[in-house]
Short mmCIF file of C-alpha atoms and ligand atoms in Angstrom, two decimals:
data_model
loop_
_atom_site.label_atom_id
_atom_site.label_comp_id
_atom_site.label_asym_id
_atom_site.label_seq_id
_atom_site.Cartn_x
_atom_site.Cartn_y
_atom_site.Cartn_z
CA UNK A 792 0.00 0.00 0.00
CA UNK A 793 1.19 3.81 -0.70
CA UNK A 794 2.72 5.64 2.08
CA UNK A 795 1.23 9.09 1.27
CA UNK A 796 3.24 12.17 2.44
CA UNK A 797 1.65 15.87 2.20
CA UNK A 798 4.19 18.75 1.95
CA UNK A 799 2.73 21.65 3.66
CA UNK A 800 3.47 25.13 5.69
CA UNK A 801 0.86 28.04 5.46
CA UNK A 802 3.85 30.03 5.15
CA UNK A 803 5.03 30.78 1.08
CA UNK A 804 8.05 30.24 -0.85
CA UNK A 805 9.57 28.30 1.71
CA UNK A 806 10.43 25.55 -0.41
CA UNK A 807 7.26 22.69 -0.50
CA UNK A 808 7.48 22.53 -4.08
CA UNK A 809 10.89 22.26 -4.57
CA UNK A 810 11.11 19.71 -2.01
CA UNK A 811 7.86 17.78 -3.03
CA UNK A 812 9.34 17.64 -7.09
CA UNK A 813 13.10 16.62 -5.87
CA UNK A 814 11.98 14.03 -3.47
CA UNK A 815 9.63 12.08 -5.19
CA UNK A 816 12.04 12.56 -7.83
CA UNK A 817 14.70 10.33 -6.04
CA UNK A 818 12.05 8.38 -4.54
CA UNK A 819 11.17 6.60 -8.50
CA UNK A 820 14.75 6.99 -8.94
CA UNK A 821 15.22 4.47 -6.04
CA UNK A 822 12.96 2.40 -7.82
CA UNK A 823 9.97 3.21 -5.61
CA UNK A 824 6.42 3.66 -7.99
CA UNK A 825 5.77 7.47 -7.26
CA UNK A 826 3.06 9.43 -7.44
CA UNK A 827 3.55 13.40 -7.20
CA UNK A 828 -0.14 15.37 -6.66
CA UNK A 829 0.08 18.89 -7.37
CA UNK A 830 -2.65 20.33 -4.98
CA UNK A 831 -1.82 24.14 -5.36
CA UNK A 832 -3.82 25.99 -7.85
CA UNK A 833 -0.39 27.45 -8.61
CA UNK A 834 0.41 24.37 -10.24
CA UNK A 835 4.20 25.15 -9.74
CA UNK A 836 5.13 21.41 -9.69
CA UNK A 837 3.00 21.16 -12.69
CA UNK A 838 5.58 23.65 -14.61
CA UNK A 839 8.20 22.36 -13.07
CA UNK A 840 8.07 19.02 -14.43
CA UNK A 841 7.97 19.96 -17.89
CA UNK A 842 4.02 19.33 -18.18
CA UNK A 843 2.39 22.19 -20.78
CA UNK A 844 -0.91 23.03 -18.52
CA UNK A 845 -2.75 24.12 -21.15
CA UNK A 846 -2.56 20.62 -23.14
CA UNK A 847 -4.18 18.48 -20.17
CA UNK A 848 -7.70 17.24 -20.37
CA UNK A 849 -8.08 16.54 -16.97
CA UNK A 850 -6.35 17.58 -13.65
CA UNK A 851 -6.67 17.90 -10.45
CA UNK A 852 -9.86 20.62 -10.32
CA UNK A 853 -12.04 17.46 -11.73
CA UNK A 854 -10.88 15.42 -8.41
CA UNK A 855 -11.86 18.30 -6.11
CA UNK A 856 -15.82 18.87 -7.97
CA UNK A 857 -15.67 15.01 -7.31
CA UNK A 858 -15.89 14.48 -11.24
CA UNK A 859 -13.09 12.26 -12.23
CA UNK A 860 -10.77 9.42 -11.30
CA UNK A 861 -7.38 9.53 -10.69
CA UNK A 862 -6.52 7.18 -13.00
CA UNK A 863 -7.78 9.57 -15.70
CA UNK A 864 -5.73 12.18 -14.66
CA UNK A 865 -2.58 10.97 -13.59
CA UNK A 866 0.18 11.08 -16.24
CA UNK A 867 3.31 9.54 -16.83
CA UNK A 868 6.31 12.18 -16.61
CA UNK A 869 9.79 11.56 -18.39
CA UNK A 870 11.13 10.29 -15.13
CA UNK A 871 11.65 6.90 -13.74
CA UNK A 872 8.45 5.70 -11.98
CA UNK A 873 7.42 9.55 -11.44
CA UNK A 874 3.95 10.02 -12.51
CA UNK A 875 2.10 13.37 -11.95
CA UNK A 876 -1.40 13.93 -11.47
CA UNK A 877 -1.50 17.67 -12.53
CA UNK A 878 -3.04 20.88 -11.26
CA UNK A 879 -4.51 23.91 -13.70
CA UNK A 880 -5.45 27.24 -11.80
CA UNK A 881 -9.40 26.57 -11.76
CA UNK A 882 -8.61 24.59 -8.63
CA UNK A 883 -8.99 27.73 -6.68
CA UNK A 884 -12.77 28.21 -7.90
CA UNK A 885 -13.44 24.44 -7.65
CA UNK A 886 -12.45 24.73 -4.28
CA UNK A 887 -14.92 26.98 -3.57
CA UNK A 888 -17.49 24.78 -5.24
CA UNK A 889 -16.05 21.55 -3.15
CA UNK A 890 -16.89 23.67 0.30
CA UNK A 891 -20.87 23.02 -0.53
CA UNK A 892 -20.28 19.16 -1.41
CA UNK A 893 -21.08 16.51 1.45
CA UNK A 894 -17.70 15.04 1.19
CA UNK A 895 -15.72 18.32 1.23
CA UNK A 896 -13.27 16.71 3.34
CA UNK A 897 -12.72 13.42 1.71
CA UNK A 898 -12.53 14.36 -2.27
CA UNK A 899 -8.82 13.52 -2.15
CA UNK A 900 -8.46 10.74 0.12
CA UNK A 901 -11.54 8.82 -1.73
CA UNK A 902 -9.53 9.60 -4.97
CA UNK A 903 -6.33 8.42 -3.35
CA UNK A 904 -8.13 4.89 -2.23
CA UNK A 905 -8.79 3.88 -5.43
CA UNK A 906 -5.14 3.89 -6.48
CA UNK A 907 -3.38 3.29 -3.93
CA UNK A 908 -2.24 -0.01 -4.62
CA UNK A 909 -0.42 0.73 -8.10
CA UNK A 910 2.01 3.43 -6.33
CA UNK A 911 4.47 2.96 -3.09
CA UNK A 912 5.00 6.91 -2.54
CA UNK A 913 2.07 9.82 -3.17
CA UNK A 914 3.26 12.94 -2.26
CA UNK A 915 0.77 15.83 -2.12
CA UNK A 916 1.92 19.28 -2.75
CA UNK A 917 -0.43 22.11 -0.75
CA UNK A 918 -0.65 25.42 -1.22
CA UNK A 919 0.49 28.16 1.03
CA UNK A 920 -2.64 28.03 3.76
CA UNK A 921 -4.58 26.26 5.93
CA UNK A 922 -7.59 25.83 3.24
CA UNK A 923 -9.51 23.08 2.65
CA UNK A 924 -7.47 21.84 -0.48
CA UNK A 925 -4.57 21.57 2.88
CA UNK A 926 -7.36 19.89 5.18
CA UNK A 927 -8.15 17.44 2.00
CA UNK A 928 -4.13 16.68 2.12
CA UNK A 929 -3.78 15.60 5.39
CA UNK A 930 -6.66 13.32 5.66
CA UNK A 931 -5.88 11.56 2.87
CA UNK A 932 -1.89 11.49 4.25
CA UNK A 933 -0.32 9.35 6.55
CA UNK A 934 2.47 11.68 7.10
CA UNK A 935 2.84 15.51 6.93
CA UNK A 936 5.88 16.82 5.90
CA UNK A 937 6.83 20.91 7.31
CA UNK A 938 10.18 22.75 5.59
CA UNK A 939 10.98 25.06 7.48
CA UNK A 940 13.21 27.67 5.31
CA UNK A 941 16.06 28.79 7.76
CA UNK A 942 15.21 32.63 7.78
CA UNK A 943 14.03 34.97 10.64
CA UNK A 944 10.45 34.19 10.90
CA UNK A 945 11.09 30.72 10.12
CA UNK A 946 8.87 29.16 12.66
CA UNK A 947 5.95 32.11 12.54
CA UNK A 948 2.87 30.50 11.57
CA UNK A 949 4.24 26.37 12.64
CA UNK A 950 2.07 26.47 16.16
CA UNK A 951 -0.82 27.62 13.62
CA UNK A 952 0.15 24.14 11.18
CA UNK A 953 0.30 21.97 14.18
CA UNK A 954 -2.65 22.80 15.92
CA UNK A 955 -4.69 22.21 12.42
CA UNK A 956 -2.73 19.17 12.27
CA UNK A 957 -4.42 17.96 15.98
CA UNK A 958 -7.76 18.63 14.79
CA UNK A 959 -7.46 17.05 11.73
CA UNK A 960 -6.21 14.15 13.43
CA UNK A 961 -8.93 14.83 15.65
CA UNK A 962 -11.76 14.77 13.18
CA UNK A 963 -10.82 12.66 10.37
CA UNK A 964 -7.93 11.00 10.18
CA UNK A 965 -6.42 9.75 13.51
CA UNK A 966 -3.33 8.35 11.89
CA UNK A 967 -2.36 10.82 10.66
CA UNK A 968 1.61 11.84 12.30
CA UNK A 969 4.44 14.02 11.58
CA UNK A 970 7.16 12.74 9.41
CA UNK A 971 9.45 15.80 10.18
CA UNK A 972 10.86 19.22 9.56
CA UNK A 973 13.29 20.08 6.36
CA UNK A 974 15.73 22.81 6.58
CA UNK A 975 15.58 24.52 2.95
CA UNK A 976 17.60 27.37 1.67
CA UNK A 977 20.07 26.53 4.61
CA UNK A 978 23.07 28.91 3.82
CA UNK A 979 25.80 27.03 6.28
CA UNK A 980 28.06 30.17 6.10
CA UNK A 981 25.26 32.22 7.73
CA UNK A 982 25.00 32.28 11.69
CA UNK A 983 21.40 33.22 11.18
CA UNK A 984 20.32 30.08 9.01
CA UNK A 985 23.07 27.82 12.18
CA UNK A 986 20.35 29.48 14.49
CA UNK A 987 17.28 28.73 13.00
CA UNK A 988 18.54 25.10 12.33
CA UNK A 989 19.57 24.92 15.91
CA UNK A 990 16.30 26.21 16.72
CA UNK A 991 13.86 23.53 14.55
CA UNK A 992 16.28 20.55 16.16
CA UNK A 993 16.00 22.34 19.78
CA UNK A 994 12.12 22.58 19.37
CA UNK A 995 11.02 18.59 17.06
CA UNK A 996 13.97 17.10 18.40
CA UNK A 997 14.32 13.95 16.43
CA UNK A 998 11.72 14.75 14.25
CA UNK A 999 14.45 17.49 12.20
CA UNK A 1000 15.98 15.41 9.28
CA UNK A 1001 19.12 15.41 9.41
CA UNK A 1002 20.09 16.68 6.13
CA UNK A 1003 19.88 20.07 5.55
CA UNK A 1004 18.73 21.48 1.73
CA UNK A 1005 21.21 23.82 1.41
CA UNK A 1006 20.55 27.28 -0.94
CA UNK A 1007 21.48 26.71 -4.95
CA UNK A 1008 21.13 28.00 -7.71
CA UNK A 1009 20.79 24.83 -9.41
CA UNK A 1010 17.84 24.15 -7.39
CA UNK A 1011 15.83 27.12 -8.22
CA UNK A 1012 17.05 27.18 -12.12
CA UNK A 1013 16.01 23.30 -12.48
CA UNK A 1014 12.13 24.49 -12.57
CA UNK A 1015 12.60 26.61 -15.76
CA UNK A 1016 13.62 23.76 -17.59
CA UNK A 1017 11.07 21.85 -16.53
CA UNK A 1018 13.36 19.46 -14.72
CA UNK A 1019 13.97 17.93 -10.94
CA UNK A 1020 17.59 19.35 -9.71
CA UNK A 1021 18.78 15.90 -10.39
CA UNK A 1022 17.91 15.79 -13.84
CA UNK A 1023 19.07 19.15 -14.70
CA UNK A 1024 21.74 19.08 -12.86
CA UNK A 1025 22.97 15.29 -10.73
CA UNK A 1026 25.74 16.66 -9.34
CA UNK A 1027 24.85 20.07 -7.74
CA UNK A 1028 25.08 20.08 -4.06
CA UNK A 1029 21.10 20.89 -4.26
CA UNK A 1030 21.03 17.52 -5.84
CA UNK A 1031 23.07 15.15 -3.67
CA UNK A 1032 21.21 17.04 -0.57
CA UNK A 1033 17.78 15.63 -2.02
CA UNK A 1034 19.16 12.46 -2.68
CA UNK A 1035 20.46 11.97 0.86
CA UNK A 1036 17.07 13.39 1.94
CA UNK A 1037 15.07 11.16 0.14
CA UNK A 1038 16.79 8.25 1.57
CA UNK A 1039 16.08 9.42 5.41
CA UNK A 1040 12.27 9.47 3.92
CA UNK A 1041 12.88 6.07 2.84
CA UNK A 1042 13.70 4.97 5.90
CA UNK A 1043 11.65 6.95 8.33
CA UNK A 1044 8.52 5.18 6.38
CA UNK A 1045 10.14 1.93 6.60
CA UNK A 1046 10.53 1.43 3.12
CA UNK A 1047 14.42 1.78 2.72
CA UNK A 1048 14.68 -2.29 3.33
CA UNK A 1049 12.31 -3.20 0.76
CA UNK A 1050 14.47 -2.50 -2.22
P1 ATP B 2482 4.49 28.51 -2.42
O1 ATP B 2482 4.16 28.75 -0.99
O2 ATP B 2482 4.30 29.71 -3.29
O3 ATP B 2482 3.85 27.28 -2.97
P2 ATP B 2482 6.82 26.93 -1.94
O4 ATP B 2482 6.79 26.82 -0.46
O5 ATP B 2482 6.30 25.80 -2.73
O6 ATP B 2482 6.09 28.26 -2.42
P3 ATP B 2482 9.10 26.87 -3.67
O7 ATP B 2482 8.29 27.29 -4.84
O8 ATP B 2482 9.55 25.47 -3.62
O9 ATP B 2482 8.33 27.24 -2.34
O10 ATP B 2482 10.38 27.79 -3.50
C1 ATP B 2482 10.27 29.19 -3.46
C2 ATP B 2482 11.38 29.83 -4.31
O11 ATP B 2482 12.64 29.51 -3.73
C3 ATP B 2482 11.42 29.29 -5.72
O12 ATP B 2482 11.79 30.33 -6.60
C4 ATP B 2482 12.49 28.21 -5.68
O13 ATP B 2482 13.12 28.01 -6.92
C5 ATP B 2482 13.45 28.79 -4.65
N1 ATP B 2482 14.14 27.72 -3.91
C6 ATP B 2482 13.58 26.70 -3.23
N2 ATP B 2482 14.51 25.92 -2.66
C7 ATP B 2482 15.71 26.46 -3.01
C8 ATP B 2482 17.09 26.10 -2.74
N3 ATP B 2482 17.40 25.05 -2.01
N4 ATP B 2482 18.04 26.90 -3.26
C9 ATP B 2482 17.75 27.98 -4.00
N5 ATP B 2482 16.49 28.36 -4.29
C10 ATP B 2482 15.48 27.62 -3.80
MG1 MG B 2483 4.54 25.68 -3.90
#
């Protein structure tokens, strides 16, 4: 069965795309069947895989109105056993729609059920908020993912995250757990970045991954190319950090073994 992983902080531009795109990346590169959901109306890991938005017949906004299948809108990508299921910008008015449908809460997990057996990773990108596209994320997940970019205000807003993540587990999906906090844009050469590193391992204690994604410009060029940092570029530091950090994913899910 799929271990299903939602990347999500309220908070923008701290790196949940980036980090959604390169892991599950590495995750099909270690042979793992992958699954990548773009849930942001943005549909920046859409783009960023290369996938034309305006050629798709069917994306994500037809799983939220609770009028298609996965399986008929999930697409194969270029990468090894990386397959998307794609977002187009409507999402943010079918989300509106989705708040008057009875199962408002459940449109992705139901979705999510009736593939789960042909993937062993779905990872969820959300947007930046607490909306109900983010609420539909984590009950469908078993594991929430937080990076944490290491820059003052870094933690602003994580209290808010964790106390929607106890009500969600609350309401609808008890299993629901914490796989840990990333470290993005960590510049080691800055004390302020040492701090706030210091600070996330001080505060989730084992729960902070122990690689760090450091800041590079490899990483934020790969998107315009339409490629993963490893793709674009396999031997950038950005890359081997997401490689390393996709392994500690692997086994923190218990999943490292199998292959
Ligand atoms: P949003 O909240 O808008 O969805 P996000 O949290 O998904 O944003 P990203 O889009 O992943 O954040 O990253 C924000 C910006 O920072 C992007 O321009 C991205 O290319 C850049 N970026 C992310 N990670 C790195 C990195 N490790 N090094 C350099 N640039 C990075
Ligand atoms: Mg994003």
């Amino acid at each position: 069965m799929a271990t299903v992983i939602c990347v999500s902080n309220q908070k923008g531009g701290v790196g949940k795309t980036t980090t959604a795109v390169n892991l599950a990346y590495y995750l099909g590169k270690d042979k793992f069947r992958t699954l990548l959901i773009d849930f942001d109306p943005q549909g920046n890991a859409t783009s960023g895989l290369g996938v034309d938005k305006e050629t798709l017949k069917k994306t994500m906004t037809d799983i939220a109105m609770g009028e298609a299948g996965l399986d008929e809108v999930v697409i194969e990508t270029k990468y090894k056993n990386l397959s998307l299921a794609p977002t187009s910008t409507d999402l943010a008015n079918a989300e509106v729609e989705m708040a008057g449908l009875k199962q408002k809460f459940v449109c992705l997990k139901q979705a999510i059920m009736a593939v789960e057996e042909k993937y062993d990773y779905i990872i969820i990108d959300c947007p930046p908020s607490l909306s109900l596209l983010t609420v539909n994320a984590m009950i469908a997940a078993d594991y929430l993912l937080l990076p944490v970019q290491t820059e003052f205000y870094a933690l602003e807003g994580v209290a808010q995250l964790l106390e929607t993540m106890k009500l969600v587990k609350k309401a609808g999906n008890p299993s629901l757990r914490l796989l840990g906090v990333v470290a993005t844009m960590y510049d080691k050469r800055t004390s302020l970045s040492q701090q706030v590193f210091e600070e996330i391992k001080k505060y989730f204690k084992d729960l902070a991954f122990n690689t760090t994604i450091p800041r590079n410009v490899r990483v934020a060029e790969a998107p315009s190319h339409g490629a993963p940092v490893g793709s674009y570029d396999a031997f950038s530091r950005g890359s081997r950090a997401y490689k390393e950090f996709a392994r500690e994913v692997e086994e923190r899910t218990g999943k490292k073994e199998q292959k």
